[in-house]
Coordinates of C-alpha atoms and ligand atoms in Angstrom, one line a residue:
X1 CA 22.8 180.7 12.4
X2 CA 20.9 179.4 9.6
X3 CA 18.0 176.5 8.2
X4 CA 20.0 173.0 9.4
X5 CA 21.1 172.5 13.0
X6 CA 24.3 172.2 14.2
X7 CA 25.3 169.4 15.8
X8 CA 28.6 168.7 18.4
X9 CA 29.4 165.6 19.4
X10 CA 31.9 165.4 22.7
X11 CA 33.7 162.1 24.1
X12 CA 36.8 161.5 25.8
X13 CA 39.2 159.9 23.2
X14 CA 38.8 156.5 22.8
X15 CA 35.0 156.4 23.5
X16 CA 34.5 155.7 20.0
X17 CA 33.2 159.0 18.3
X18 CA 35.3 158.5 14.7
X19 CA 33.5 155.1 14.7
X20 CA 29.7 156.3 15.7
X21 CA 30.5 159.1 14.0
X22 CA 31.0 157.1 10.4
X23 CA 27.8 154.4 11.8
X24 CA 25.8 157.4 11.8
X25 CA 26.7 159.0 8.7
X26 CA 25.6 155.8 7.5
X27 CA 21.9 156.5 8.5
X28 CA 21.3 160.1 8.6
X29 CA 22.3 163.0 6.0
X30 CA 24.5 165.3 8.2
X31 CA 27.9 167.5 6.4
X32 CA 31.1 166.8 8.5
X33 CA 32.8 169.4 9.3
X34 CA 36.4 169.1 9.4
X35 CA 38.7 170.1 11.8
X36 CA 42.2 171.4 11.1
X37 CA 45.2 170.2 12.9
X38 CA 48.3 170.5 14.4
X39 CA 49.0 167.0 15.1
X40 CA 51.0 164.8 13.2
X41 CA 48.6 162.2 11.4
X42 CA 48.4 158.7 13.1
X43 CA 49.1 155.8 10.8
X44 CA 46.0 155.8 8.0
X45 CA 44.9 158.8 8.7
X46 CA 44.3 161.3 5.3
X47 CA 44.8 165.5 5.1
X48 CA 41.8 166.9 4.2
X49 CA 39.5 163.5 5.3
X50 CA 40.4 163.5 9.1
X51 CA 41.6 166.5 9.6
X52 CA 43.5 169.3 7.7
X53 CA 46.8 168.6 9.2
X54 CA 48.9 171.7 9.4
X55 CA 52.0 173.3 11.1
X56 CA 51.4 176.1 13.8
X57 CA 51.9 178.5 12.0
X58 CA 48.8 178.4 10.0
X59 CA 46.9 177.7 12.8
X60 CA 47.9 180.8 14.3
X61 CA 47.4 182.3 11.4
X62 CA 43.3 181.5 10.8
X63 CA 43.4 181.9 14.6
X64 CA 44.4 185.7 14.4
X65 CA 41.7 185.7 11.2
X66 CA 38.7 184.9 13.0
X67 CA 38.8 181.9 10.8
X68 CA 37.7 179.5 14.5
X69 CA 33.9 178.5 15.0
X70 CA 36.2 177.9 17.1
X71 CA 39.5 176.2 18.6
X72 CA 40.8 174.2 22.2
X73 CA 44.6 172.7 22.9
X74 CA 44.1 169.3 23.5
X75 CA 47.3 167.5 24.9
X76 CA 49.6 168.8 23.5
X77 CA 48.0 169.9 20.2
X78 CA 45.8 172.4 18.7
X79 CA 42.6 171.5 17.3
X80 CA 40.1 174.6 15.4
X81 CA 37.1 174.3 13.5
X82 CA 37.0 176.3 10.3
X83 CA 34.1 178.5 10.5
X84 CA 33.1 179.4 6.8
X85 CA 32.4 175.4 5.4
X86 CA 29.8 175.2 8.4
X87 CA 28.0 178.4 8.0
X88 CA 28.1 177.5 4.9
X89 CA 26.0 174.3 5.0
X90 CA 23.7 175.7 7.7
X91 CA 22.9 178.2 5.2
X92 CA 21.9 175.7 3.1
X93 CA 20.0 173.8 5.5
X94 CA 22.3 170.9 6.5
X95 CA 22.4 169.4 9.5
X96 CA 26.2 169.2 10.6
X97 CA 28.4 167.8 12.9
X98 CA 31.4 168.4 14.7
X99 CA 33.1 166.4 16.8
X100 CA 35.3 167.8 19.4
X101 CA 36.8 168.4 22.9
X102 CA 34.6 169.8 26.1
X103 CA 36.0 173.5 25.9
X104 CA 35.1 173.8 22.3
X105 CA 31.9 172.6 23.1
X106 CA 31.4 175.3 24.6
X107 CA 32.4 177.7 23.4
X108 CA 29.6 176.8 20.4
X109 CA 27.2 177.1 22.7
X110 CA 28.3 180.2 24.2
X111 CA 28.1 181.5 20.3
X112 CA 25.1 179.1 18.6
X113 CA 23.2 179.1 21.4
X114 CA 20.8 176.7 20.0
X115 CA 23.7 174.3 19.2
X116 CA 23.1 170.7 20.4
X117 CA 25.5 169.3 22.5
X118 CA 26.0 165.1 23.1
X119 CA 28.2 164.0 25.1
X120 CA 29.1 160.5 24.1
X121 CA 30.5 158.6 27.6
X122 CA 32.2 154.7 28.2
X123 CA 30.2 153.3 30.7
X124 CA 33.3 153.2 32.9
X125 CA 36.9 155.0 32.8
X126 CA 38.3 151.7 33.4
X127 CA 36.7 150.5 29.9
X128 CA 38.2 153.8 28.2
X129 CA 41.5 153.1 29.2
X130 CA 40.8 149.1 28.4
X131 CA 39.6 150.9 24.4
X132 CA 42.7 153.2 24.5
X133 CA 45.5 150.8 25.4
X134 CA 44.2 148.5 22.5
X135 CA 43.6 150.9 20.2
X136 CA 47.7 150.2 20.3
X137 CA 47.9 154.1 18.6
X138 CA 49.0 156.2 21.4
X139 CA 52.5 156.0 24.6
X140 CA 51.4 154.7 27.4
X141 CA 51.9 158.5 28.8
X142 CA 49.8 159.6 26.3
X143 CA 47.0 157.4 27.4
X144 CA 47.2 158.5 30.8
X145 CA 47.1 162.1 29.9
X146 CA 44.1 161.6 28.0
X147 CA 42.3 159.5 30.7
X148 CA 42.9 161.9 33.2
X149 CA 41.7 163.9 30.7
X150 CA 38.8 162.3 30.5
X151 CA 37.7 162.1 34.0
X152 CA 38.0 165.7 33.8
X153 CA 35.6 166.1 31.1
X154 CA 33.0 164.2 32.6
X155 CA 32.8 166.3 35.5
X156 CA 31.2 168.9 32.4
X157 CA 29.0 166.4 30.9
X158 CA 26.1 168.7 32.7
X159 CA 26.6 171.4 30.8
X160 CA 25.7 169.4 27.6
X161 CA 21.5 168.5 26.3
X162 CA 21.9 165.1 25.7
X163 CA 24.7 161.7 26.7
X164 CA 24.8 159.3 24.9
X165 CA 26.6 155.9 26.6
X166 CA 29.0 153.3 24.0
X167 CA 28.8 150.6 25.0
X168 CA 26.8 148.7 22.5
X169 CA 27.9 150.5 19.6
X170 CA 24.4 150.2 17.8
X171 CA 22.3 150.8 20.1
X172 CA 24.8 154.4 20.2
X173 CA 24.3 154.5 16.7
X174 CA 20.7 154.4 17.1
X175 CA 20.3 157.1 20.5
X176 CA 22.8 159.8 18.2
X177 CA 20.4 158.8 15.1
X178 CA 16.8 159.4 16.9
X179 CA 18.3 162.9 19.1
X180 CA 19.4 164.1 15.1
X181 CA 15.8 162.4 13.6
X182 CA 14.0 164.6 16.5
X183 CA 15.3 167.5 15.4
X184 CA 14.1 167.3 12.6
X185 CA 10.6 167.4 13.9
X186 CA 10.9 170.4 15.8
X187 CA 8.5 173.5 14.3
X188 CA 10.8 175.8 13.4
X189 CA 11.8 173.4 10.6
X190 CA 8.0 172.2 9.8
X191 CA 6.9 175.1 8.4
X192 CA 6.9 174.1 4.9
X193 CA 4.8 171.0 5.6
X194 CA 2.9 173.0 7.7
X195 CA 2.3 175.3 4.9
X196 CA 1.8 173.4 2.5
X197 CA -0.9 171.8 5.3
X198 CA -2.9 174.9 4.8
X199 CA -2.5 174.8 0.9
X200 CA -6.3 173.1 -1.0
X201 CA -5.8 171.2 -4.0
X202 CA -8.4 172.4 -6.8
X203 CA -8.4 169.5 -8.5
X204 CA -9.1 167.6 -5.6
X205 CA -11.5 170.0 -4.2
X206 CA -13.7 169.6 -7.0
X207 CA -14.1 165.9 -7.0
X208 CA -14.4 166.3 -3.6
X209 CA -17.5 169.0 -4.1
X210 CA -19.1 166.3 -6.0
X211 CA -19.3 163.5 -3.7
X212 CA -20.5 165.9 -1.2
X213 CA -23.7 167.6 -3.6
X214 CA -24.5 163.6 -3.7
X215 CA -24.1 163.4 -0.4
X216 CA -26.6 166.0 0.2
X217 CA -28.9 164.7 -2.9
X218 CA -28.9 161.4 -0.9
Ligands
5GP1 P1 42.4 163.3 18.4 O1 43.4 163.7 18.6 O2 42.4 161.9 19.1 O3 42.4 163.1 17.8 O4 41.6 164.3 18.8 C1 41.7 165.0 20.7 C2 40.4 166.1 20.6 O5 40.5 166.9 20.6 C3 39.5 164.8 20.8 O6 38.5 164.4 21.8 C4 38.6 164.8 19.7 O7 36.8 165.2 19.5 C5 39.0 167.3 19.5 N1 39.0 167.5 18.7 C6 39.0 167.1 17.2 N2 39.0 168.5 16.3 C7 38.6 169.4 17.3 C8 38.2 170.8 16.6 O8 38.0 171.6 15.7 N3 38.6 171.5 18.2 C9 38.1 171.1 19.7 N4 37.7 171.8 20.1 N5 38.6 169.5 19.6 C10 38.7 168.9 18.3

């Protein structure tokens, strides 16, 4: 799709993807794709930073125009990844991070086979329930729906390339960072370094020729 790599991070609501993403982006350069959603903003969320908050009609229109790389329904709302910004960032050679749910991740895998799919899991479903309750952002009924969805999603992890357990935040961030940095060392990404390795520097070569000549005379 472009010179950069596409990383897709998926994991249940409440597993800590948002925090992981923020910490990860302090450590590695990534282009974060801001999703479009019909969900109303939660307290503290900002339009154009956390999401593009739109109405159903706008979402539908974008869908009809083929403007999404992927989209899905999640619990009661629609979510989608605007295609153009992702394509542009990849073309510039930037690595792109999507933070989306399972169905969307699998759509991306179909369209972009080289995309790297990372599944973030909680240490256990009980721990996830604890986090959702403590976060206190959703109603009890919504929490139960999200837990049920998390259980279903965990069974899809086999379709991903990597699994990161978010138990201790710092080690989960380090895991993510290693995955991304490792991808930057695949041969395709190292072509400029390979080309440079084959070059010869005339000034340095001249000096080395002199040294070699001196050694020969000894
Ligand atoms: P939340 O409402 O908690 O912000 O997000 C609910 C779920 O939707 C999360 O699992 C989140 O990763 C996912 N999500 C956010 N943006 C997108 C998107 O653009 N596409 C898809 N498929 N899922 C998304």
